[in-house]
Amino acid sequence: MGKTLQFTLNGTPVTLEVDAERTLLWVLRTDLALTGAKYGCGEGLCGACTVLVDDEALPACQITIGEVAGREIQTIEGLARNGALHPLQEAFAAVDALQCGFCTPGMILKAYGLLISNPQPSRAEIVAGLDDNLCRCGAHLRIIHAVEIAAAAMKGGRS
Amino acid sequence: MKRSGPRETPTPRDPMADTAAGLTRRSFLKRMGLMGGGLVVYLTIGDGAGTAMARAPRQGFLGAKVPSDFNAFLRIGADNRVTCFVGKIEMGQGPITSFAQMMAEEMDVPYASVDVVMGDTDLCPWDAGTWGSLSTRYYGIFVKEAASEAKGVLKSLAAEKFSVPVDRLQTEKGTIFDTRQPSRRVSYGELTAGKLIERHLETLPPLKQHTAYTISGRPHLRRDARVKVTGEALYAADMRLPQMRYARILRPPAHGARLLTVNTAAAEALPEVEVVRDDDLVAVLHPRPDGAAEALASVKATFDLPKTGIDDRTIFEHLLQKAPPAAVAAEAGDLAKGAQASVTLLEETYLNSYVAHAPMEPHAALATVAGGRATVWASTQSPFSVQREVAGALGLPDDKVRVITPFVGGGFGGKSASAQAVEAARLSQRVGRPVMVAWTREEEFFFDTFRPAAVVKIRSGLDAAGRMTLWDYKVYFAGRRGCENFYTIPHHREAVHGEWRMAPGIHPFDVGPWRAPAANTNVYARDLHLHLMASLAGQDPLAFRLNHLEDARMRRVLEAAADRFGWTALKSPSGKGYGIACGIDAETYVAAMAEVAVNPDSGHIDVKRVVCAQDMGQVVNPQGATIQMEGCITMGLGYALSEEIRFSDGRLRDRNFDTYAIPRFSWLPRIETVIVPNPDLPPKGGGEPAIICMGGVLASAVYDATGAKVRQLPMTPARVKAALEAVG
Ligand code: FES
Ligand code: FES
């Protein structure tokens, strides 16, 4: 069952001895102790588990670890650099774009994926881009605002 | 009803039956040990008559076991940091910020020097649970009193140190100085360093006046934002311990199902799997959660399935049949006379459906039970109840169980019940290792304590002058909160048949408190009905309310909402799609106005705009209060438009977000909030009130847009279309 897989995780190469059929979310959370990606539904319906795979925001509960072999994964833990928050993180904190915070890592990565493919999204594009990510606390308004602020700060760059 | 499946928890003991517990001196010392030694001023109060108030146990349900000794609430470190201990938990409503503000304000220490420890039964003073918008309203007073007394004792210590009378001293930013010689100055940390001091204070210092506030009443950003945006914030399911096991538990397919046979042979044959059977609890354990899921999938079980004939359509008849006699919440005049005085009568029945809490974080708990002690990290709103339940299930004394509440990923009332903690503790006791029980989304829906389905019947009358003469209000199973009548109606009666709590034989599954319990249903029915009454009277719905309203606070919030909204007089249905609702919740007054458009072909409601005005007395954190209003409005779109649990014979049809639709970005209206200032009133609730208007304001707006009376929430497209067809 164990198979040696290699991928890049938050910029660092990783080699894992693991069953390729296992779900990325559980490998991240359990084997790699990165608990920033959350379990919210397990069915690709809530976005709490969102990570970036080769710059595309995807639900980690719907991906096997085998599928990410050779690819680049970014989780919320890898977003801040040397203690400096990413502009999206800054913006979320600056406008209180969160309450319980459980949806927050997924929201930020979903927004990051959006901004990588569309650096200056309109409000309607932000709404459409984030619509599959659920937030029960109702932080939506402020999340949109945070993404607008971050987009302006990033000026089309990645940070 | 009898619960099926492995979900029995010990019968909760009456919390009031216990003797006053709380933190004793011994537990302060224990806390010092837990926190790595401590430089704590142990402050005690003397026996003088002036201190009797502080020494008397807190009265009533909310405060009965909250220690009156303020040491329970704070610790001053040699580094001048102040730690504030509260039994409440942080699930998003922001008390972690407002408690720090209150503590810093009353103690005169910098806001940034306060740390807040919440929901840890070993470290924090007892609390009944985080619900009911009570954190600031009630618990906040305890925190402020503790801070104020601590400051008084520190001043008396400084007075001795400087050999000057206390009244010559002043406090400022965590220091005390001599007003005649300001260079004579000592910090709180220096005063307390390395000493355990027991000090008596003869009289309680008064709390600050709000006009003197510099920290409370000012907007503060969430202090937990940084850890939440970096992923460092830990929730119960993120906890890890060496040798821990992830459990999955065999669940019945329907409520009321009985386990007949179970075969775990295939699971036992899997590597690393451990199967536990403990009475009704059948669980598989594995070092990884996905391994446990795989093992559970291999367990074969048969169940005896119930045939109740009750589903989400027949439930309302069932509820009416089973309704207990009325508890009369209020009445005046004589209903028969009111009916006689009426020239127009309107009688309507309104229905509300079962609604799930559906926090983004499902219930989770990690328990480790060993050597006659248990520690449980639980996603809960009630750590002290969990402590008692776990102790009961394990046969341990309460004080051998420590419950630690990490960040909670939303609760809304749904985590007042925390059966997962008992499950994890039982399993850990059995296998002698730490065990994590993290519910799946399906389990979260299945075992939710739903907001109950409910029926409201209203019979009301108007006289020839268009004044309300009669208000005969009956609410079944939603509960009393929010049913009160604050309008001037000579003959009225509010009858409450059944509360929102579990009632044997009534609901097909568990029910419980859901953000502003009962009020959402009551305000929906009342405000839609009032809108229809205004329409019958040929009056503008806002003017109609004001004509019947003497309560100045309610008039003010209505007028504030109207002002922001730009309300113009209309006769409904005007086609504009304007709605109104208002009410009182957690002693806060709230009014909302909305604009909707209804698609006649699809029945879809587009909410364009919601304005909400709220008078919540003093506001500790205006930023946090505004965010709670926005959150309530957004969340409230769900129960108004889409959320309902569909079921039959105890089986749920809605078990994930594919069919249970909660509000999304694309549903957002323009949201505007107004806080109506009322600083002379002590703080009132803020986490719930703004949600109570959402059903009523949108239902009345739909009527105004189309003339359709949607008599059941949620207003799904199908119900809207049916109501539109009835208009013709
Ligand atoms: S947990 Fe992956 S989308 Fe919900
Ligand atoms: S902040 Fe709680 S779910 Fe989004």
JSON list of N, CA, C and O in Angstrom, two decimals, chain A residues 10 74-81 89, chain B residues 230:
[
{"chain": "A", "resi": 10, "resn": "ASN", "atom": "N", "xyz": [4.24, 24.12, 0.62]},
{"chain": "A", "resi": 10, "resn": "ASN", "atom": "CA", "xyz": [4.62, 25.46, 1.08]},
{"chain": "A", "resi": 10, "resn": "ASN", "atom": "C", "xyz": [6.09, 25.76, 0.77]},
{"chain": "A", "resi": 10, "resn": "ASN", "atom": "O", "xyz": [6.83, 26.27, 1.60]},
{"chain": "A", "resi": 74, "resn": "GLN", "atom": "N", "xyz": [0.02, 24.58, -1.56]},
{"chain": "A", "resi": 74, "resn": "GLN", "atom": "CA", "xyz": [0.17, 25.68, -0.61]},
{"chain": "A", "resi": 74, "resn": "GLN", "atom": "C", "xyz": [-0.98, 25.61, 0.38]},
{"chain": "A", "resi": 74, "resn": "GLN", "atom": "O", "xyz": [-2.15, 25.54, -0.01]},
{"chain": "A", "resi": 75, "resn": "THR", "atom": "N", "xyz": [-0.65, 25.63, 1.66]},
{"chain": "A", "resi": 75, "resn": "THR", "atom": "CA", "xyz": [-1.69, 25.67, 2.70]},
{"chain": "A", "resi": 75, "resn": "THR", "atom": "C", "xyz": [-1.58, 27.00, 3.44]},
{"chain": "A", "resi": 75, "resn": "THR", "atom": "O", "xyz": [-0.62, 27.75, 3.24]},
{"chain": "A", "resi": 76, "resn": "ILE", "atom": "N", "xyz": [-2.52, 27.24, 4.31]},
{"chain": "A", "resi": 76, "resn": "ILE", "atom": "CA", "xyz": [-2.56, 28.51, 5.02]},
{"chain": "A", "resi": 76, "resn": "ILE", "atom": "C", "xyz": [-1.28, 28.72, 5.84]},
{"chain": "A", "resi": 76, "resn": "ILE", "atom": "O", "xyz": [-0.81, 29.83, 6.02]},
{"chain": "A", "resi": 77, "resn": "GLU", "atom": "N", "xyz": [-0.70, 27.62, 6.31]},
{"chain": "A", "resi": 77, "resn": "GLU", "atom": "CA", "xyz": [0.49, 27.73, 7.16]},
{"chain": "A", "resi": 77, "resn": "GLU", "atom": "C", "xyz": [1.67, 28.31, 6.40]},
{"chain": "A", "resi": 77, "resn": "GLU", "atom": "O", "xyz": [2.61, 28.83, 7.02]},
{"chain": "A", "resi": 78, "resn": "GLY", "atom": "N", "xyz": [1.63, 28.22, 5.06]},
{"chain": "A", "resi": 78, "resn": "GLY", "atom": "CA", "xyz": [2.78, 28.68, 4.29]},
{"chain": "A", "resi": 78, "resn": "GLY", "atom": "C", "xyz": [2.60, 30.07, 3.71]},
{"chain": "A", "resi": 78, "resn": "GLY", "atom": "O", "xyz": [3.43, 30.53, 2.93]},
{"chain": "A", "resi": 79, "resn": "LEU", "atom": "N", "xyz": [1.53, 30.73, 4.09]},
{"chain": "A", "resi": 79, "resn": "LEU", "atom": "CA", "xyz": [1.22, 32.01, 3.44]},
{"chain": "A", "resi": 79, "resn": "LEU", "atom": "C", "xyz": [2.03, 33.18, 4.01]},
{"chain": "A", "resi": 79, "resn": "LEU", "atom": "O", "xyz": [2.50, 34.03, 3.27]},
{"chain": "A", "resi": 80, "resn": "ALA", "atom": "N", "xyz": [2.16, 33.21, 5.32]},
{"chain": "A", "resi": 80, "resn": "ALA", "atom": "CA", "xyz": [2.96, 34.29, 5.92]},
{"chain": "A", "resi": 80, "resn": "ALA", "atom": "C", "xyz": [4.43, 33.95, 5.72]},
{"chain": "A", "resi": 80, "resn": "ALA", "atom": "O", "xyz": [4.82, 32.79, 5.77]},
{"chain": "A", "resi": 81, "resn": "ARG", "atom": "N", "xyz": [5.23, 34.97, 5.43]},
{"chain": "A", "resi": 81, "resn": "ARG", "atom": "CA", "xyz": [6.66, 34.72, 5.22]},
{"chain": "A", "resi": 81, "resn": "ARG", "atom": "C", "xyz": [7.46, 35.38, 6.32]},
{"chain": "A", "resi": 81, "resn": "ARG", "atom": "O", "xyz": [7.35, 36.60, 6.50]},
{"chain": "A", "resi": 89, "resn": "GLN", "atom": "N", "xyz": [-4.03, 38.02, 4.35]},
{"chain": "A", "resi": 89, "resn": "GLN", "atom": "CA", "xyz": [-4.16, 37.81, 5.79]},
{"chain": "A", "resi": 89, "resn": "GLN", "atom": "C", "xyz": [-4.28, 39.15, 6.52]},
{"chain": "A", "resi": 89, "resn": "GLN", "atom": "O", "xyz": [-5.10, 39.33, 7.41]},
{"chain": "B", "resi": 230, "resn": "THR", "atom": "N", "xyz": [-3.72, 32.94, 10.15]},
{"chain": "B", "resi": 230, "resn": "THR", "atom": "CA", "xyz": [-2.51, 32.17, 9.84]},
{"chain": "B", "resi": 230, "resn": "THR", "atom": "C", "xyz": [-2.73, 30.67, 9.96]},
{"chain": "B", "resi": 230, "resn": "THR", "atom": "O", "xyz": [-1.84, 29.89, 9.63]}
]
